[in-house]
Short mmCIF file of N, CA, C and O in Angstrom, two decimals:
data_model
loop_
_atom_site.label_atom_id
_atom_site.label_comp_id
_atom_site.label_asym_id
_atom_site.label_seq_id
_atom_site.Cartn_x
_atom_site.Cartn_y
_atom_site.Cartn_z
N UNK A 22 0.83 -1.19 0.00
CA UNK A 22 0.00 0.00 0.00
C UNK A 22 0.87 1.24 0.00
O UNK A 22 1.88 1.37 0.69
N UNK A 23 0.30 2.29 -0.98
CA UNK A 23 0.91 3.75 -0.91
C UNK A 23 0.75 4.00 0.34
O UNK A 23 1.83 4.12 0.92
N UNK A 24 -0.16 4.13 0.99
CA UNK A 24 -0.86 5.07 2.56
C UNK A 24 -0.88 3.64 3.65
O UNK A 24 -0.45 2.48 3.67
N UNK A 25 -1.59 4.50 4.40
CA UNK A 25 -1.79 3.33 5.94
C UNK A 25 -2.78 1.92 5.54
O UNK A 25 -3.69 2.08 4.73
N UNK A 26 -2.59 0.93 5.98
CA UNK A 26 -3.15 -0.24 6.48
C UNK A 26 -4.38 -0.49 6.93
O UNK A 26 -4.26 -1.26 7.88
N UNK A 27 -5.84 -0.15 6.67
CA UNK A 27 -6.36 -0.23 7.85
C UNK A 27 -7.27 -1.39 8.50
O UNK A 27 -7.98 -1.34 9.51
N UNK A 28 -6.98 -2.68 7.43
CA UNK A 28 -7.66 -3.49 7.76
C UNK A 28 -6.99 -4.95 7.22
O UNK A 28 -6.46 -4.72 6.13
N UNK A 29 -6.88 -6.09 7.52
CA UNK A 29 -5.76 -7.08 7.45
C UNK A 29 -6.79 -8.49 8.03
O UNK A 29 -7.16 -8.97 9.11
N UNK A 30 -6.94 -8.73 6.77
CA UNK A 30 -7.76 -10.68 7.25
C UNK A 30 -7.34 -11.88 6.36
O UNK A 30 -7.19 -12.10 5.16
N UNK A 31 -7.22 -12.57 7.56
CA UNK A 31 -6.52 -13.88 6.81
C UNK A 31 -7.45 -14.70 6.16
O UNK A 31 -8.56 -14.81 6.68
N UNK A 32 -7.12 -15.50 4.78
CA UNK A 32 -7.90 -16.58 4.55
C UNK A 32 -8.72 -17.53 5.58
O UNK A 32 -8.10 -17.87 6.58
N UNK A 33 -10.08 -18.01 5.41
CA UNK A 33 -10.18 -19.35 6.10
C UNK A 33 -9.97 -20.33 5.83
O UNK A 33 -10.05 -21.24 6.66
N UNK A 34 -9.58 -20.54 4.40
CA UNK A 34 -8.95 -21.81 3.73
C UNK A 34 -7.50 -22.14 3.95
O UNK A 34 -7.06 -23.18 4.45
N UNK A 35 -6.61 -20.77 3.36
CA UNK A 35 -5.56 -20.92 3.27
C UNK A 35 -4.76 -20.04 4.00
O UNK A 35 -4.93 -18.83 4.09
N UNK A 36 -3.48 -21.05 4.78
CA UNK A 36 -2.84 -20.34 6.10
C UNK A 36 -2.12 -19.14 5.01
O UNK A 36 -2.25 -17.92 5.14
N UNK A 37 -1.70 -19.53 4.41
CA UNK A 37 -0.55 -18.69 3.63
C UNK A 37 -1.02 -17.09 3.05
O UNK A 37 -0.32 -16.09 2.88
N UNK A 38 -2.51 -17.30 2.83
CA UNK A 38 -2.81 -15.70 2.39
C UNK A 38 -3.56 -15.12 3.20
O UNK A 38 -4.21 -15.84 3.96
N UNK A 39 -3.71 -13.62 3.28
CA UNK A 39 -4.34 -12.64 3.62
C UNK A 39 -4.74 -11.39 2.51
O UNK A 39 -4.13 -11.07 1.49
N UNK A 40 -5.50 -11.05 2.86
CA UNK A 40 -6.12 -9.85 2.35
C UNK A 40 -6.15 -8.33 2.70
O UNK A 40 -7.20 -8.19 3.32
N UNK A 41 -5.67 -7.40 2.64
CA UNK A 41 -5.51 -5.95 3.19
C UNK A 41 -6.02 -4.66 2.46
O UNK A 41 -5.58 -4.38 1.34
N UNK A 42 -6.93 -3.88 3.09
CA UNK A 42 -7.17 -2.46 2.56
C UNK A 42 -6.94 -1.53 3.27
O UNK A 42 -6.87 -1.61 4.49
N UNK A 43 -6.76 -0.37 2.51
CA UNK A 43 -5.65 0.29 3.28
C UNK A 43 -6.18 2.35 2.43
O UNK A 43 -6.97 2.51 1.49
N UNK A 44 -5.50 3.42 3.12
CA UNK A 44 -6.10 4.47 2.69
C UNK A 44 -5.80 4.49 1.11
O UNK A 44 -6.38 5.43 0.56
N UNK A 45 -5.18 3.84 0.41
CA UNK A 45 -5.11 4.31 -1.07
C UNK A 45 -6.02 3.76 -1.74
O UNK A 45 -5.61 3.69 -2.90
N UNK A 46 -6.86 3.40 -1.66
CA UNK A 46 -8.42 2.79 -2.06
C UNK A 46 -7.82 1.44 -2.74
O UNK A 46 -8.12 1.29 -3.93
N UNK A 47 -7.04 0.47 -2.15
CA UNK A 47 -6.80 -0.75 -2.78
C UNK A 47 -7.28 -1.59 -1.86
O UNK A 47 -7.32 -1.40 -0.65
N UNK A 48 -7.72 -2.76 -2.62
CA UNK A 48 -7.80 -4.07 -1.87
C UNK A 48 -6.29 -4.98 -2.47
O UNK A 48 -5.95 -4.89 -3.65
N UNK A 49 -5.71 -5.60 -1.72
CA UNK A 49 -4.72 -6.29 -1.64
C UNK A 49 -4.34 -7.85 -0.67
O UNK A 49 -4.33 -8.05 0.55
N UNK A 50 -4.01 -8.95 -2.12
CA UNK A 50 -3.50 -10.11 -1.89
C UNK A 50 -2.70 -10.07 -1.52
O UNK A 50 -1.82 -9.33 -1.97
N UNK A 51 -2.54 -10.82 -0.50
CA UNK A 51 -0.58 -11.47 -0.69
C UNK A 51 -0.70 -12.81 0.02
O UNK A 51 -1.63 -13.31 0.65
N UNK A 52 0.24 -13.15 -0.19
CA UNK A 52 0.76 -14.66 -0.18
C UNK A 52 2.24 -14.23 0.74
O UNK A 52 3.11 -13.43 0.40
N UNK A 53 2.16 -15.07 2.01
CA UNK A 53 3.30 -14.77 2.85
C UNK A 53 4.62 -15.60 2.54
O UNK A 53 5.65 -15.36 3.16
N UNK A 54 4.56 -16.48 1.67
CA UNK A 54 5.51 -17.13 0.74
C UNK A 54 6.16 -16.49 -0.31
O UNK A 54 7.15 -16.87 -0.96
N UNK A 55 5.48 -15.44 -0.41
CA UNK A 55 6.09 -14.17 -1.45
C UNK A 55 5.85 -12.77 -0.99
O UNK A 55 4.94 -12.25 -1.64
N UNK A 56 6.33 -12.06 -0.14
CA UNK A 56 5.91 -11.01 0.63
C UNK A 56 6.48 -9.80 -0.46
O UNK A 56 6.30 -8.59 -0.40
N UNK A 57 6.81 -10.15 -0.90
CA UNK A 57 8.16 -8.78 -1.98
C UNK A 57 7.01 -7.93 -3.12
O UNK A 57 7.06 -6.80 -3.59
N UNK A 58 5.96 -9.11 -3.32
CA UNK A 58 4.51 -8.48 -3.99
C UNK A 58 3.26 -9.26 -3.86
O UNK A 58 3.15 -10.47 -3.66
N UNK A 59 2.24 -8.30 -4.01
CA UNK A 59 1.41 -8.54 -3.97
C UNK A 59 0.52 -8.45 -4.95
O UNK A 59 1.04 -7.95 -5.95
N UNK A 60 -1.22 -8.88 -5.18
CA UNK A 60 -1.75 -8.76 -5.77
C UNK A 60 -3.13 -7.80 -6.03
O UNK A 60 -4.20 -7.97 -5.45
N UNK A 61 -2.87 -6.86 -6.93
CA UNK A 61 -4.27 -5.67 -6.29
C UNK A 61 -5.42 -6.24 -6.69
O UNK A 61 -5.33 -6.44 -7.90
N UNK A 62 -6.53 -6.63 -6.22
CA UNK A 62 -7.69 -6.94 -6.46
C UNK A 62 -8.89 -6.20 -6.96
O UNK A 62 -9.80 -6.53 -7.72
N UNK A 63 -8.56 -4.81 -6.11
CA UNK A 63 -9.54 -3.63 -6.57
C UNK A 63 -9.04 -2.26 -6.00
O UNK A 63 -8.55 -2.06 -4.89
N UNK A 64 -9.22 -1.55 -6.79
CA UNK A 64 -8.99 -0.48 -6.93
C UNK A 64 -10.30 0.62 -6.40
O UNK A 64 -11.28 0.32 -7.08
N UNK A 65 -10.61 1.64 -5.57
CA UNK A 65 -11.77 2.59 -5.53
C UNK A 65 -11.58 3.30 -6.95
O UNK A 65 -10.44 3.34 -7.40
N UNK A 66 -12.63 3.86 -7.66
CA UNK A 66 -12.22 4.31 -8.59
C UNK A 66 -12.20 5.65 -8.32
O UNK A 66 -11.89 6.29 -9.33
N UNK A 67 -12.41 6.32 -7.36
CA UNK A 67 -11.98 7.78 -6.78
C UNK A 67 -10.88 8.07 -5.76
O UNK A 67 -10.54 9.10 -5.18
N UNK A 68 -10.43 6.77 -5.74
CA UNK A 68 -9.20 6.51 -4.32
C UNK A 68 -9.58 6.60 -3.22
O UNK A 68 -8.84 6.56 -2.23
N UNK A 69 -11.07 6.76 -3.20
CA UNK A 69 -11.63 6.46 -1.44
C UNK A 69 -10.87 5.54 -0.74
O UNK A 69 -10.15 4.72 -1.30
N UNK A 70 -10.98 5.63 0.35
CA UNK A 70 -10.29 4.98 1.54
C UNK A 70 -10.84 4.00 1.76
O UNK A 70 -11.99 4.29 2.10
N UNK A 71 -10.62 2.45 1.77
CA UNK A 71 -11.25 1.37 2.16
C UNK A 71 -11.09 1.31 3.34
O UNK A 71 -9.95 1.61 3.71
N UNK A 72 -11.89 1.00 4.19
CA UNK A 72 -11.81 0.93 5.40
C UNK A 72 -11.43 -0.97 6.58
O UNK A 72 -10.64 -1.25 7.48
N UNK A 73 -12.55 -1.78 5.79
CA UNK A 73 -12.88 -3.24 6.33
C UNK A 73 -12.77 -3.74 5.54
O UNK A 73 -13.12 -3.21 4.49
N UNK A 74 -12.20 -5.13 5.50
CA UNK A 74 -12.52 -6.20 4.38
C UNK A 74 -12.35 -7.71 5.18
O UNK A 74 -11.54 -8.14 6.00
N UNK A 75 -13.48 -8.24 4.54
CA UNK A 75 -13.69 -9.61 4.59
C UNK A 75 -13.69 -11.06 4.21
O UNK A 75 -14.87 -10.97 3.86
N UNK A 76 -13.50 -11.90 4.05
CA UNK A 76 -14.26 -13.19 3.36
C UNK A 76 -15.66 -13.51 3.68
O UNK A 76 -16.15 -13.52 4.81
N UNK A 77 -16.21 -13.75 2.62
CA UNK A 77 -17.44 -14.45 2.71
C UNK A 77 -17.79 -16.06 3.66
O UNK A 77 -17.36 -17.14 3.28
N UNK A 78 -18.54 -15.88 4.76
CA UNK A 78 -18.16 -16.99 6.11
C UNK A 78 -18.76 -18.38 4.80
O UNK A 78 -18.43 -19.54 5.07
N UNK A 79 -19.30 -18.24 3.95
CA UNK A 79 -20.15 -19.67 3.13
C UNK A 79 -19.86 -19.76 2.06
O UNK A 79 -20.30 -20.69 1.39
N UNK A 80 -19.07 -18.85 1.54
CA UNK A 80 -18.09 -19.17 -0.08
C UNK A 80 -16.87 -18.28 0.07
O UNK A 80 -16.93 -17.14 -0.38
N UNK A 81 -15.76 -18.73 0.67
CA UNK A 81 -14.28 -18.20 0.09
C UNK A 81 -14.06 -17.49 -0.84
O UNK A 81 -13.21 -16.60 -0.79
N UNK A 82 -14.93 -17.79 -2.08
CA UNK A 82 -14.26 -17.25 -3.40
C UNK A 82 -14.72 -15.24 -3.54
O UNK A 82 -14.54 -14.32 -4.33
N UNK A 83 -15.20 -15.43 -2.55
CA UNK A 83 -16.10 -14.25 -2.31
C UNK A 83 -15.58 -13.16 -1.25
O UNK A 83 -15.72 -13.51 -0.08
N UNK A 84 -15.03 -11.96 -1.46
CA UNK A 84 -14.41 -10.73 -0.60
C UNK A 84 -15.08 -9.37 -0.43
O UNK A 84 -15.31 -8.61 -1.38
N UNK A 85 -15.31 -9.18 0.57
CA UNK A 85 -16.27 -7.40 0.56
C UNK A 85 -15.11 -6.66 1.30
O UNK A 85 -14.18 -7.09 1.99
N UNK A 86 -15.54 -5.24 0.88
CA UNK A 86 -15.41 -4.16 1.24
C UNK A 86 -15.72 -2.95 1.13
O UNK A 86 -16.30 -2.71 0.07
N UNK A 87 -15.57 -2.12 1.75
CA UNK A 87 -16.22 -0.50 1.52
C UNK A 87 -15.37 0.49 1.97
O UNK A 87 -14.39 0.42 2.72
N UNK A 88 -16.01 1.63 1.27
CA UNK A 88 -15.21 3.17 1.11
C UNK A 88 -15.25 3.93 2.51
O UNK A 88 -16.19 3.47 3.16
N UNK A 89 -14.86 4.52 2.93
CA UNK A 89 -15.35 5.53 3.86
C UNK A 89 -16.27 5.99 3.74
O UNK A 89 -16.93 5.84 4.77
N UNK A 90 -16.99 6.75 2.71
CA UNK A 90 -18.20 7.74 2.01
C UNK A 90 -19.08 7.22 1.73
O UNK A 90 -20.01 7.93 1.34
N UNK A 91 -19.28 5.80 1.75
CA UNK A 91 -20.00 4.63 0.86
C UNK A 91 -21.38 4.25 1.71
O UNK A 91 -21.26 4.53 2.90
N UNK A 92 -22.27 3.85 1.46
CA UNK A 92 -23.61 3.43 2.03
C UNK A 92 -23.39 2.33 1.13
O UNK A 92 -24.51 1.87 0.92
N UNK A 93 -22.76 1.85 0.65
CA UNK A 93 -23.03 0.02 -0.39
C UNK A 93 -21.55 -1.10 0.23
O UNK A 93 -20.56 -0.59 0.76
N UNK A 94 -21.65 -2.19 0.09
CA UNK A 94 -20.43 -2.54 0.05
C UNK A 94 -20.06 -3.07 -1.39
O UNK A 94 -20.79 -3.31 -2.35
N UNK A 95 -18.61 -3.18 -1.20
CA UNK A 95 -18.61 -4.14 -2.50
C UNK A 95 -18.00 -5.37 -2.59
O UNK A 95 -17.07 -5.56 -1.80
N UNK A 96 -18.19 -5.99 -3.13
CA UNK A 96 -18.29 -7.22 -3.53
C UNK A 96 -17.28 -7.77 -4.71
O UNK A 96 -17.35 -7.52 -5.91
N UNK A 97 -16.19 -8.69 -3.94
CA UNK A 97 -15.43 -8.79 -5.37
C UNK A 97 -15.64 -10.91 -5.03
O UNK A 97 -15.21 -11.71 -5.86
#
């Protein structure tokens, strides 16, 4: 992340990854087997600040999060 960190959750499947959003409006993979990069998942398209992010507790394949400004979440 360009800016601060503000939210950090691990897979429930897999020990090795986590998920992070952070003030530069990214959502971000990584794999602690490769810490040197990561993978951006989503982007805000105004650079809002993501605040929370999750896994879905009944399908894995499934990640939310939201903006600061936002009344929706989203859904990747």
């Amino acid at each position: 992340h360009d800016k601060e960190v503000f939210d950090v959750t691990c897979s429930p499947i897999s020990p090795d990854t986590f998920i992070s959003v952070g003030a530069d409006g990214s959502a971000r993979l990584f794999d602690i087997r490769t810490l040197e990069r990561s993978t951006i998942i989503y982007e805000s398209p105004d650079a809002s600040p993501l605040l929370r992010c999750n896994w879905n507790p009944n399908d894995q394949n499934y990640i939310s999060t939201f903006s600061i400004d936002s009344k929706s979440v989203i859904i990747m």
